[in-house]
GROMACS .gro file of C-alpha atoms in nm:
model
  270
    1UNK     CA    1   0.862   2.334   1.351
    2UNK     CA    2   0.703   2.586   1.062
    3UNK     CA    3   0.378   2.594   1.006
    4UNK     CA    4   0.458   2.408   0.692
    5UNK     CA    5   0.585   2.087   0.927
    6UNK     CA    6   0.263   2.103   1.084
    7UNK     CA    7   0.078   1.853   0.909
    8UNK     CA    8   0.303   1.561   0.882
    9UNK     CA    9   0.319   1.574   1.249
   10UNK     CA   10  -0.064   1.580   1.301
   11UNK     CA   11  -0.116   1.335   1.098
   12UNK     CA   12   0.119   1.040   1.209
   13UNK     CA   13  -0.031   1.140   1.583
   14UNK     CA   14  -0.327   1.115   1.452
   15UNK     CA   15  -0.269   0.776   1.302
   16UNK     CA   16  -0.123   0.723   1.622
   17UNK     CA   17  -0.392   0.760   1.831
   18UNK     CA   18  -0.651   0.551   1.591
   19UNK     CA   19  -0.416   0.314   1.590
   20UNK     CA   20  -0.460   0.313   1.997
   21UNK     CA   21  -0.811   0.403   1.996
   22UNK     CA   22  -0.863   0.003   1.716
   23UNK     CA   23  -0.654  -0.144   1.870
   24UNK     CA   24  -0.890  -0.090   2.211
   25UNK     CA   25  -1.197  -0.084   2.019
   26UNK     CA   26  -1.116  -0.453   1.846
   27UNK     CA   27  -0.973  -0.610   2.177
   28UNK     CA   28  -1.266  -0.448   2.368
   29UNK     CA   29  -1.586  -0.513   2.136
   30UNK     CA   30  -1.677  -0.145   2.166
   31UNK     CA   31  -1.842  -0.015   1.894
   32UNK     CA   32  -1.859   0.336   2.022
   33UNK     CA   33  -1.441   0.314   2.025
   34UNK     CA   34  -1.400   0.138   1.651
   35UNK     CA   35  -1.613   0.468   1.521
   36UNK     CA   36  -1.382   0.686   1.723
   37UNK     CA   37  -1.105   0.547   1.542
   38UNK     CA   38  -1.276   0.541   1.255
   39UNK     CA   39  -1.296   0.923   1.317
   40UNK     CA   40  -0.924   0.982   1.393
   41UNK     CA   41  -0.828   0.745   1.087
   42UNK     CA   42  -1.013   0.997   0.894
   43UNK     CA   43  -0.859   1.336   1.021
   44UNK     CA   44  -0.540   1.182   1.003
   45UNK     CA   45  -0.617   1.096   0.656
   46UNK     CA   46  -0.684   1.523   0.602
   47UNK     CA   47  -0.339   1.619   0.756
   48UNK     CA   48  -0.196   1.405   0.514
   49UNK     CA   49  -0.383   1.454   0.214
   50UNK     CA   50  -0.258   1.845   0.314
   51UNK     CA   51   0.112   1.699   0.383
   52UNK     CA   52   0.117   1.609   0.062
   53UNK     CA   53   0.008   1.899  -0.095
   54UNK     CA   54   0.276   2.083   0.063
   55UNK     CA   55   0.520   1.815  -0.015
   56UNK     CA   56   0.457   1.878  -0.402
   57UNK     CA   57   0.431   2.288  -0.393
   58UNK     CA   58   0.775   2.302  -0.199
   59UNK     CA   59   0.948   2.120  -0.409
   60UNK     CA   60   0.995   1.806  -0.190
   61UNK     CA   61   0.940   1.582  -0.536
   62UNK     CA   62   1.151   1.749  -0.743
   63UNK     CA   63   1.348   1.451  -0.700
   64UNK     CA   64   1.354   1.098  -0.654
   65UNK     CA   65   1.551   0.993  -0.328
   66UNK     CA   66   1.523   0.721  -0.028
   67UNK     CA   67   1.178   0.870   0.110
   68UNK     CA   68   1.062   1.022  -0.233
   69UNK     CA   69   0.772   0.655  -0.260
   70UNK     CA   70   0.678   0.649   0.095
   71UNK     CA   71   0.469   0.964   0.161
   72UNK     CA   72   0.212   0.936  -0.170
   73UNK     CA   73   0.225   0.538  -0.137
   74UNK     CA   74   0.099   0.591   0.206
   75UNK     CA   75  -0.143   0.882   0.071
   76UNK     CA   76  -0.275   0.585  -0.195
   77UNK     CA   77  -0.232   0.311   0.094
   78UNK     CA   78  -0.460   0.528   0.352
   79UNK     CA   79  -0.719   0.646   0.045
   80UNK     CA   80  -0.801   0.219  -0.081
   81UNK     CA   81  -0.859   0.198   0.244
   82UNK     CA   82  -1.122   0.474   0.290
   83UNK     CA   83  -1.289   0.342   0.044
   84UNK     CA   84  -1.279  -0.021   0.171
   85UNK     CA   85  -1.440   0.121   0.473
   86UNK     CA   86  -1.712   0.321   0.290
   87UNK     CA   87  -1.842   0.121  -0.015
   88UNK     CA   88  -1.772  -0.289   0.165
   89UNK     CA   89  -1.875  -0.160   0.455
   90UNK     CA   90  -1.568  -0.292   0.602
   91UNK     CA   91  -1.461  -0.040   0.887
   92UNK     CA   92  -1.177  -0.349   0.972
   93UNK     CA   93  -0.968  -0.179   0.680
   94UNK     CA   94  -0.935   0.183   0.868
   95UNK     CA   95  -0.763  -0.080   1.151
   96UNK     CA   96  -0.543  -0.135   0.890
   97UNK     CA   97  -0.465   0.131   0.750
   98UNK     CA   98  -0.377   0.333   1.078
   99UNK     CA   99  -0.081   0.157   1.151
  100UNK     CA  100   0.062   0.141   0.816
  101UNK     CA  101  -0.038   0.491   0.770
  102UNK     CA  102   0.184   0.575   1.070
  103UNK     CA  103   0.479   0.366   1.024
  104UNK     CA  104   0.532   0.486   0.605
  105UNK     CA  105   0.463   0.823   0.680
  106UNK     CA  106   0.734   0.851   0.999
  107UNK     CA  107   0.997   0.630   0.797
  108UNK     CA  108   0.906   0.916   0.491
  109UNK     CA  109   0.946   1.159   0.784
  110UNK     CA  110   1.277   1.047   0.847
  111UNK     CA  111   1.409   1.016   0.517
  112UNK     CA  112   1.277   1.345   0.380
  113UNK     CA  113   1.585   1.507   0.431
  114UNK     CA  114   1.772   1.217   0.194
  115UNK     CA  115   1.907   1.481  -0.142
  116UNK     CA  116   1.752   1.319  -0.427
  117UNK     CA  117   1.965   1.156  -0.739
  118UNK     CA  118   1.722   1.148  -1.027
  119UNK     CA  119   1.493   1.417  -1.115
  120UNK     CA  120   1.132   1.366  -1.202
  121UNK     CA  121   1.179   1.389  -1.589
  122UNK     CA  122   0.852   1.475  -1.774
  123UNK     CA  123   0.477   1.307  -1.769
  124UNK     CA  124   0.570   0.955  -1.891
  125UNK     CA  125   0.785   0.938  -1.587
  126UNK     CA  126   0.534   1.038  -1.271
  127UNK     CA  127   0.268   0.825  -1.489
  128UNK     CA  128   0.512   0.536  -1.434
  129UNK     CA  129   0.566   0.618  -1.028
  130UNK     CA  130   0.205   0.735  -1.003
  131UNK     CA  131   0.028   0.373  -1.161
  132UNK     CA  132   0.296   0.221  -0.913
  133UNK     CA  133   0.208   0.414  -0.598
  134UNK     CA  134  -0.170   0.294  -0.732
  135UNK     CA  135  -0.110   0.017  -0.762
  136UNK     CA  136   0.100  -0.096  -0.442
  137UNK     CA  137  -0.146   0.084  -0.248
  138UNK     CA  138  -0.458  -0.108  -0.322
  139UNK     CA  139  -0.278  -0.425  -0.223
  140UNK     CA  140  -0.181  -0.366   0.028
  141UNK     CA  141  -0.548  -0.368   0.229
  142UNK     CA  142  -0.608  -0.635  -0.010
  143UNK     CA  143  -0.319  -0.837   0.141
  144UNK     CA  144  -0.446  -0.741   0.526
  145UNK     CA  145  -0.775  -0.806   0.438
  146UNK     CA  146  -0.567  -1.158   0.261
  147UNK     CA  147  -0.371  -1.179   0.636
  148UNK     CA  148  -0.725  -1.171   0.794
  149UNK     CA  149  -0.856  -1.431   0.547
  150UNK     CA  150  -0.603  -1.719   0.614
  151UNK     CA  151  -0.647  -1.658   1.005
  152UNK     CA  152  -1.049  -1.629   0.992
  153UNK     CA  153  -0.979  -1.955   0.681
  154UNK     CA  154  -0.751  -2.152   0.976
  155UNK     CA  155  -1.002  -2.109   1.257
  156UNK     CA  156  -1.361  -2.264   1.058
  157UNK     CA  157  -1.069  -2.529   0.944
  158UNK     CA  158  -0.963  -2.680   1.241
  159UNK     CA  159  -1.299  -2.597   1.413
  160UNK     CA  160  -1.143  -2.342   1.702
  161UNK     CA  161  -1.424  -2.145   1.828
  162UNK     CA  162  -1.477  -1.764   1.762
  163UNK     CA  163  -1.501  -1.588   2.040
  164UNK     CA  164  -1.441  -1.237   2.197
  165UNK     CA  165  -1.340  -0.977   1.942
  166UNK     CA  166  -1.323  -1.261   1.620
  167UNK     CA  167  -1.685  -1.249   1.630
  168UNK     CA  168  -1.679  -0.922   1.441
  169UNK     CA  169  -1.408  -0.989   1.230
  170UNK     CA  170  -1.598  -1.008   0.822
  171UNK     CA  171  -1.708  -1.318   0.677
  172UNK     CA  172  -1.460  -1.513   0.399
  173UNK     CA  173  -1.671  -1.396   0.160
  174UNK     CA  174  -1.651  -0.984   0.196
  175UNK     CA  175  -1.285  -1.053   0.282
  176UNK     CA  176  -1.255  -1.230  -0.034
  177UNK     CA  177  -1.380  -0.965  -0.250
  178UNK     CA  178  -1.182  -0.682  -0.106
  179UNK     CA  179  -0.910  -0.879  -0.280
  180UNK     CA  180  -1.112  -0.972  -0.624
  181UNK     CA  181  -1.210  -0.499  -0.606
  182UNK     CA  182  -0.840  -0.468  -0.550
  183UNK     CA  183  -0.656  -0.675  -0.820
  184UNK     CA  184  -0.963  -0.533  -1.077
  185UNK     CA  185  -0.795  -0.177  -0.991
  186UNK     CA  186  -0.429  -0.268  -0.920
  187UNK     CA  187  -0.308  -0.489  -1.155
  188UNK     CA  188  -0.348  -0.286  -1.472
  189UNK     CA  189  -0.241   0.030  -1.288
  190UNK     CA  190   0.082  -0.159  -1.194
  191UNK     CA  191   0.160  -0.288  -1.538
  192UNK     CA  192   0.148   0.052  -1.684
  193UNK     CA  193   0.323   0.220  -1.428
  194UNK     CA  194   0.601  -0.057  -1.508
  195UNK     CA  195   0.530  -0.023  -1.874
  196UNK     CA  196   0.588   0.358  -1.841
  197UNK     CA  197   0.854   0.338  -1.688
  198UNK     CA  198   1.045   0.114  -1.947
  199UNK     CA  199   0.984   0.380  -2.178
  200UNK     CA  200   1.095   0.627  -2.018
  201UNK     CA  201   1.454   0.463  -1.908
  202UNK     CA  202   1.463   0.342  -2.258
  203UNK     CA  203   1.382   0.789  -2.379
  204UNK     CA  204   1.630   0.891  -2.134
  205UNK     CA  205   1.887   0.576  -2.066
  206UNK     CA  206   1.919   0.453  -2.450
  207UNK     CA  207   1.744   0.112  -2.322
  208UNK     CA  208   1.437  -0.026  -2.164
  209UNK     CA  209   1.674  -0.268  -1.928
  210UNK     CA  210   2.018  -0.189  -1.809
  211UNK     CA  211   1.999  -0.525  -1.576
  212UNK     CA  212   1.909  -0.317  -1.205
  213UNK     CA  213   1.845  -0.541  -0.937
  214UNK     CA  214   1.484  -0.284  -0.914
  215UNK     CA  215   1.394  -0.343  -1.238
  216UNK     CA  216   1.405  -0.757  -1.180
  217UNK     CA  217   1.161  -0.708  -0.861
  218UNK     CA  218   0.995  -0.522  -1.041
  219UNK     CA  219   0.901  -0.758  -1.260
  220UNK     CA  220   0.893  -1.038  -1.017
  221UNK     CA  221   0.589  -0.883  -0.878
  222UNK     CA  222   0.409  -0.778  -1.248
  223UNK     CA  223   0.465  -1.212  -1.310
  224UNK     CA  224   0.263  -1.239  -0.939
  225UNK     CA  225  -0.002  -0.984  -1.013
  226UNK     CA  226  -0.114  -1.119  -1.359
  227UNK     CA  227  -0.128  -1.474  -1.201
  228UNK     CA  228  -0.369  -1.341  -0.974
  229UNK     CA  229  -0.522  -1.124  -1.209
  230UNK     CA  230  -0.603  -1.412  -1.454
  231UNK     CA  231  -0.663  -1.635  -1.242
  232UNK     CA  232  -0.941  -1.494  -1.082
  233UNK     CA  233  -1.041  -1.348  -1.387
  234UNK     CA  234  -1.041  -1.615  -1.616
  235UNK     CA  235  -1.056  -1.978  -1.336
  236UNK     CA  236  -1.255  -1.779  -1.103
  237UNK     CA  237  -0.997  -1.862  -0.801
  238UNK     CA  238  -1.120  -1.760  -0.478
  239UNK     CA  239  -1.026  -1.780  -0.146
  240UNK     CA  240  -0.695  -1.858   0.022
  241UNK     CA  241  -0.418  -1.903  -0.304
  242UNK     CA  242  -0.533  -1.471  -0.401
  243UNK     CA  243  -0.510  -1.453  -0.042
  244UNK     CA  244  -0.158  -1.566  -0.034
  245UNK     CA  245  -0.074  -1.407  -0.336
  246UNK     CA  246  -0.144  -1.051  -0.237
  247UNK     CA  247   0.043  -1.094   0.188
  248UNK     CA  248   0.344  -1.207  -0.158
  249UNK     CA  249   0.306  -0.935  -0.444
  250UNK     CA  250   0.293  -0.659  -0.082
  251UNK     CA  251   0.598  -0.793   0.065
  252UNK     CA  252   0.781  -0.817  -0.192
  253UNK     CA  253   0.665  -0.445  -0.278
  254UNK     CA  254   0.819  -0.377   0.073
  255UNK     CA  255   1.096  -0.558   0.044
  256UNK     CA  256   1.152  -0.335  -0.276
  257UNK     CA  257   1.146  -0.001  -0.095
  258UNK     CA  258   1.269  -0.064   0.183
  259UNK     CA  259   1.552  -0.315   0.092
  260UNK     CA  260   1.637  -0.241  -0.216
  261UNK     CA  261   1.597   0.133  -0.269
  262UNK     CA  262   1.751   0.201   0.063
  263UNK     CA  263   2.086  -0.078   0.037
  264UNK     CA  264   2.190  -0.225  -0.262
  265UNK     CA  265   2.313  -0.005  -0.516
  266UNK     CA  266   2.058   0.051  -0.799
  267UNK     CA  267   2.080   0.285  -1.146
  268UNK     CA  268   1.738   0.436  -0.965
  269UNK     CA  269   1.964   0.685  -0.828
  270UNK     CA  270   1.893   0.573  -0.433
   0.00000   0.00000   0.00000
């Protein structure tokens, strides 16, 4: 192991420990263990940041490969979770970040040896990817909040007594606020990313679209994102429907990364 590999393994170790401590803190309703989990997750993010910077300096992102998306995407997800935890006083966001940070980071490390076939060409392409990362990253946190919202709402609807760790879960209004904030930030970023991607394709490939399944699923995600944004801003949607749409957007994004990028044949070079 070289010194440049230490941050990646340290990041995964801290995220793994944070996941275990988070589960123990939630189930045991221990504020002290929860605080330890948050500190471990914050340390994991610091190592994650160093890992990303070293990868960029070493030229790991000179071309798009199967593992290309996962490291910066997981970093954006972790950053979004940290901001939610800090601004909304919702430490449970970090309990969601830790396992996803570990999973996506482990996948990124596993795919790190896959050669890239699509060179990063110019600022337009880089902006396309960066904006997509932010759009998906914030929606990942919203999906976590949405899952908790649906669970809490179902318990209230069926008059299930809130016992044990469920008493410590955030209120429905606080979880919905995470969805609103993620939508307000994520939709413009994701839209910008898609626009830059199509403009880059027109410049580099001679056409805005080539009938690639990756393009169609990206447009499908954008359509659901636009519906969520419009309904929240124009019609004041709150609660269950936005939570479901956040889960759909995140699930479709994972499908695009783990199935389309690795299994299906696309013109994106994976």
